[in-house]
Amino acid sequence: QVQLVESGGGLVQAGGSLRLSCAASGRTFDLHAMGWFRQAPGKDREFVAHKDWSGDSTYYSDSVKGRFTISRDNAKNMVYLQMNSLKSEDTAVYYCAARNFPYALRNGDDYNYWGQGTQVTVSS
């Protein structure tokens, strides 16, 4: 069982930066692939980034590639999402997710555990 708690969201101006954190419980955290997803009002959940258990394999959606960076610290049971050059279209609730397998996927249905989400609002 893994429990996830996100933090770090807030209000930022376009062009600014935010760093989201996701604290995970569970002794087998390092065996789980981790992902970040987001959902804007009236829109479907959208994949943002994922990283496999070892941290060697990383994948980003085209909309955030080059601006966002996902990282993980297995010793601290933490996952991060550094978001730079933020745009108004990045406004959404951001969710951290964990998968019961070491290799990550882009489909949210393949993830077993979800955090409660943290709001990111980018003003233009």
PDB file of C-alpha atoms in Angstrom:
ATOM      1  CA  GLN A   1       0.000   0.000   0.000  1.00  0.00           C
ATOM      2  CA  VAL A   2       1.275   3.461  -0.893  1.00  0.00           C
ATOM      3  CA  GLN A   3      -0.119   6.775   0.283  1.00  0.00           C
ATOM      4  CA  LEU A   4       0.729   9.956  -1.593  1.00  0.00           C
ATOM      5  CA  VAL A   5       0.536  13.584  -0.474  1.00  0.00           C
ATOM      6  CA  GLU A   6       1.255  16.431  -2.887  1.00  0.00           C
ATOM      7  CA  SER A   7       2.331  19.942  -1.937  1.00  0.00           C
ATOM      8  CA  GLY A   8       3.814  23.024  -3.535  1.00  0.00           C
ATOM      9  CA  GLY A   9       0.957  24.275  -5.654  1.00  0.00           C
ATOM     10  CA  GLY A  10      -0.128  27.894  -5.720  1.00  0.00           C
ATOM     11  CA  LEU A  11      -0.650  31.015  -7.786  1.00  0.00           C
ATOM     12  CA  VAL A  12       2.159  32.155 -10.074  1.00  0.00           C
ATOM     13  CA  GLN A  13       2.477  34.580 -12.956  1.00  0.00           C
ATOM     14  CA  ALA A  14       3.075  33.350 -16.471  1.00  0.00           C
ATOM     15  CA  GLY A  15       6.757  32.714 -17.017  1.00  0.00           C
ATOM     16  CA  GLY A  16       7.295  31.834 -13.380  1.00  0.00           C
ATOM     17  CA  SER A  17       8.237  28.569 -11.701  1.00  0.00           C
ATOM     18  CA  LEU A  18       6.854  26.193  -9.124  1.00  0.00           C
ATOM     19  CA  ARG A  19       8.158  22.971  -7.621  1.00  0.00           C
ATOM     20  CA  LEU A  20       5.636  20.323  -6.683  1.00  0.00           C
ATOM     21  CA  SER A  21       6.519  17.646  -4.158  1.00  0.00           C
ATOM     22  CA  CYS A  22       4.931  14.270  -3.557  1.00  0.00           C
ATOM     23  CA  ALA A  23       5.613  12.453  -0.294  1.00  0.00           C
ATOM     24  CA  ALA A  24       5.039   8.711  -0.419  1.00  0.00           C
ATOM     25  CA  SER A  25       4.605   6.235   2.389  1.00  0.00           C
ATOM     26  CA  GLY A  26       5.416   2.559   2.095  1.00  0.00           C
ATOM     27  CA  ARG A  27       8.595   0.557   2.369  1.00  0.00           C
ATOM     28  CA  THR A  28       8.498  -0.529  -1.282  1.00  0.00           C
ATOM     29  CA  PHE A  29       8.413   2.955  -2.762  1.00  0.00           C
ATOM     30  CA  ASP A  30      11.517   2.293  -4.809  1.00  0.00           C
ATOM     31  CA  LEU A  31       9.713  -0.527  -6.632  1.00  0.00           C
ATOM     32  CA  HIS A  32       6.966   1.744  -7.914  1.00  0.00           C
ATOM     33  CA  ALA A  33       6.962   3.756 -11.090  1.00  0.00           C
ATOM     34  CA  MET A  34       5.761   7.311 -10.462  1.00  0.00           C
ATOM     35  CA  GLY A  35       3.819   9.741 -12.581  1.00  0.00           C
ATOM     36  CA  TRP A  36       2.402  13.242 -12.553  1.00  0.00           C
ATOM     37  CA  PHE A  37      -0.971  13.987 -14.102  1.00  0.00           C
ATOM     38  CA  ARG A  38      -3.150  17.079 -14.220  1.00  0.00           C
ATOM     39  CA  GLN A  39      -6.779  17.971 -14.728  1.00  0.00           C
ATOM     40  CA  ALA A  40      -8.058  21.372 -15.746  1.00  0.00           C
ATOM     41  CA  PRO A  41     -11.690  22.402 -15.163  1.00  0.00           C
ATOM     42  CA  GLY A  42     -13.980  20.802 -17.727  1.00  0.00           C
ATOM     43  CA  LYS A  43     -11.185  18.731 -19.221  1.00  0.00           C
ATOM     44  CA  ASP A  44     -10.071  15.118 -18.981  1.00  0.00           C
ATOM     45  CA  ARG A  45      -7.121  14.058 -16.858  1.00  0.00           C
ATOM     46  CA  GLU A  46      -3.878  14.563 -18.766  1.00  0.00           C
ATOM     47  CA  PHE A  47      -0.546  12.803 -18.485  1.00  0.00           C
ATOM     48  CA  VAL A  48       2.347  15.151 -17.623  1.00  0.00           C
ATOM     49  CA  ALA A  49       5.461  13.086 -16.846  1.00  0.00           C
ATOM     50  CA  HIS A  50       6.600   9.754 -15.493  1.00  0.00           C
ATOM     51  CA  LYS A  51       9.733   8.134 -14.162  1.00  0.00           C
ATOM     52  CA  ASP A  52      10.460   4.470 -13.614  1.00  0.00           C
ATOM     53  CA  TRP A  53      11.637   2.892 -10.362  1.00  0.00           C
ATOM     54  CA  SER A  54      15.329   3.412 -11.017  1.00  0.00           C
ATOM     55  CA  GLY A  55      14.964   6.951 -12.267  1.00  0.00           C
ATOM     56  CA  ASP A  56      16.741   6.069 -15.501  1.00  0.00           C
ATOM     57  CA  SER A  57      13.698   6.252 -17.758  1.00  0.00           C
ATOM     58  CA  THR A  58      11.728   9.472 -17.988  1.00  0.00           C
ATOM     59  CA  TYR A  59       8.962  10.594 -20.321  1.00  0.00           C
ATOM     60  CA  TYR A  60       7.156  13.893 -20.774  1.00  0.00           C
ATOM     61  CA  SER A  61       4.082  15.010 -22.619  1.00  0.00           C
ATOM     62  CA  ASP A  62       4.781  17.241 -25.588  1.00  0.00           C
ATOM     63  CA  SER A  63       3.026  20.143 -23.880  1.00  0.00           C
ATOM     64  CA  VAL A  64       5.538  20.271 -21.008  1.00  0.00           C
ATOM     65  CA  LYS A  65       8.703  18.888 -22.572  1.00  0.00           C
ATOM     66  CA  GLY A  66      11.608  21.252 -22.082  1.00  0.00           C
ATOM     67  CA  ARG A  67       9.829  23.169 -19.310  1.00  0.00           C
ATOM     68  CA  PHE A  68       9.059  20.557 -16.649  1.00  0.00           C
ATOM     69  CA  THR A  69      11.417  18.115 -14.928  1.00  0.00           C
ATOM     70  CA  ILE A  70      10.382  15.071 -12.915  1.00  0.00           C
ATOM     71  CA  SER A  71      12.771  13.665 -10.341  1.00  0.00           C
ATOM     72  CA  ARG A  72      12.642  11.195  -7.486  1.00  0.00           C
ATOM     73  CA  ASP A  73      14.601  10.508  -4.343  1.00  0.00           C
ATOM     74  CA  ASN A  74      13.982   6.913  -3.309  1.00  0.00           C
ATOM     75  CA  ALA A  75      15.896   7.347  -0.064  1.00  0.00           C
ATOM     76  CA  LYS A  76      13.426  10.038   0.991  1.00  0.00           C
ATOM     77  CA  ASN A  77      10.329   8.517  -0.661  1.00  0.00           C
ATOM     78  CA  MET A  78       9.836  11.735  -2.624  1.00  0.00           C
ATOM     79  CA  VAL A  79       8.916  12.664  -6.170  1.00  0.00           C
ATOM     80  CA  TYR A  80       9.200  16.179  -7.528  1.00  0.00           C
ATOM     81  CA  LEU A  81       7.951  18.142 -10.505  1.00  0.00           C
ATOM     82  CA  GLN A  82       9.930  21.272 -11.298  1.00  0.00           C
ATOM     83  CA  MET A  83       7.827  23.509 -13.513  1.00  0.00           C
ATOM     84  CA  ASN A  84       9.480  26.405 -15.334  1.00  0.00           C
ATOM     85  CA  SER A  85       8.241  28.899 -17.911  1.00  0.00           C
ATOM     86  CA  LEU A  86       4.687  28.333 -16.761  1.00  0.00           C
ATOM     87  CA  LYS A  87       1.818  29.212 -19.065  1.00  0.00           C
ATOM     88  CA  SER A  88      -1.841  29.925 -18.361  1.00  0.00           C
ATOM     89  CA  GLU A  89      -2.708  26.599 -20.000  1.00  0.00           C
ATOM     90  CA  ASP A  90      -0.735  24.810 -17.252  1.00  0.00           C
ATOM     91  CA  THR A  91      -3.452  25.805 -14.770  1.00  0.00           C
ATOM     92  CA  ALA A  92      -4.881  22.596 -13.315  1.00  0.00           C
ATOM     93  CA  VAL A  93      -4.998  20.330 -10.302  1.00  0.00           C
ATOM     94  CA  TYR A  94      -1.806  18.265 -10.354  1.00  0.00           C
ATOM     95  CA  TYR A  95      -1.819  14.687  -9.094  1.00  0.00           C
ATOM     96  CA  CYS A  96       0.996  12.375  -8.126  1.00  0.00           C
ATOM     97  CA  ALA A  97       0.429   8.688  -8.888  1.00  0.00           C
ATOM     98  CA  ALA A  98       2.214   5.426  -8.144  1.00  0.00           C
ATOM     99  CA  ARG A  99       2.113   2.201 -10.108  1.00  0.00           C
ATOM    100  CA  ASN A 100       2.527  -1.294  -8.683  1.00  0.00           C
ATOM    101  CA  PHE A 101       5.220  -2.016 -11.247  1.00  0.00           C
ATOM    102  CA  PRO A 102       8.715  -0.640 -11.677  1.00  0.00           C
ATOM    103  CA  TYR A 103       8.151   0.639 -15.225  1.00  0.00           C
ATOM    104  CA  ALA A 104       6.051   3.695 -15.929  1.00  0.00           C
ATOM    105  CA  LEU A 105       3.241   4.231 -18.433  1.00  0.00           C
ATOM    106  CA  ARG A 106       1.315   7.248 -19.686  1.00  0.00           C
ATOM    107  CA  ASN A 107      -2.197   5.956 -19.042  1.00  0.00           C
ATOM    108  CA  GLY A 108      -3.551   7.000 -15.696  1.00  0.00           C
ATOM    109  CA  ASP A 109      -5.655   3.837 -15.524  1.00  0.00           C
ATOM    110  CA  ASP A 110      -2.410   1.876 -15.088  1.00  0.00           C
ATOM    111  CA  TYR A 111      -1.636   3.607 -11.777  1.00  0.00           C
ATOM    112  CA  ASN A 112      -2.806   2.134  -8.489  1.00  0.00           C
ATOM    113  CA  TYR A 113      -2.406   4.975  -6.001  1.00  0.00           C
ATOM    114  CA  TRP A 114      -3.223   8.671  -6.237  1.00  0.00           C
ATOM    115  CA  GLY A 115      -2.673  11.728  -4.103  1.00  0.00           C
ATOM    116  CA  GLN A 116      -5.366  14.273  -3.321  1.00  0.00           C
ATOM    117  CA  GLY A 117      -3.989  16.796  -5.788  1.00  0.00           C
ATOM    118  CA  THR A 118      -2.567  20.288  -5.520  1.00  0.00           C
ATOM    119  CA  GLN A 119      -3.885  23.335  -7.366  1.00  0.00           C
ATOM    120  CA  VAL A 120      -1.609  25.232  -9.743  1.00  0.00           C
ATOM    121  CA  THR A 121      -2.924  28.511 -11.111  1.00  0.00           C
ATOM    122  CA  VAL A 122      -0.945  30.504 -13.658  1.00  0.00           C
ATOM    123  CA  SER A 123      -2.096  34.065 -14.241  1.00  0.00           C
ATOM    124  CA  SER A 124      -1.459  35.707 -17.582  1.00  0.00           C
TER     125      SER A 124
END
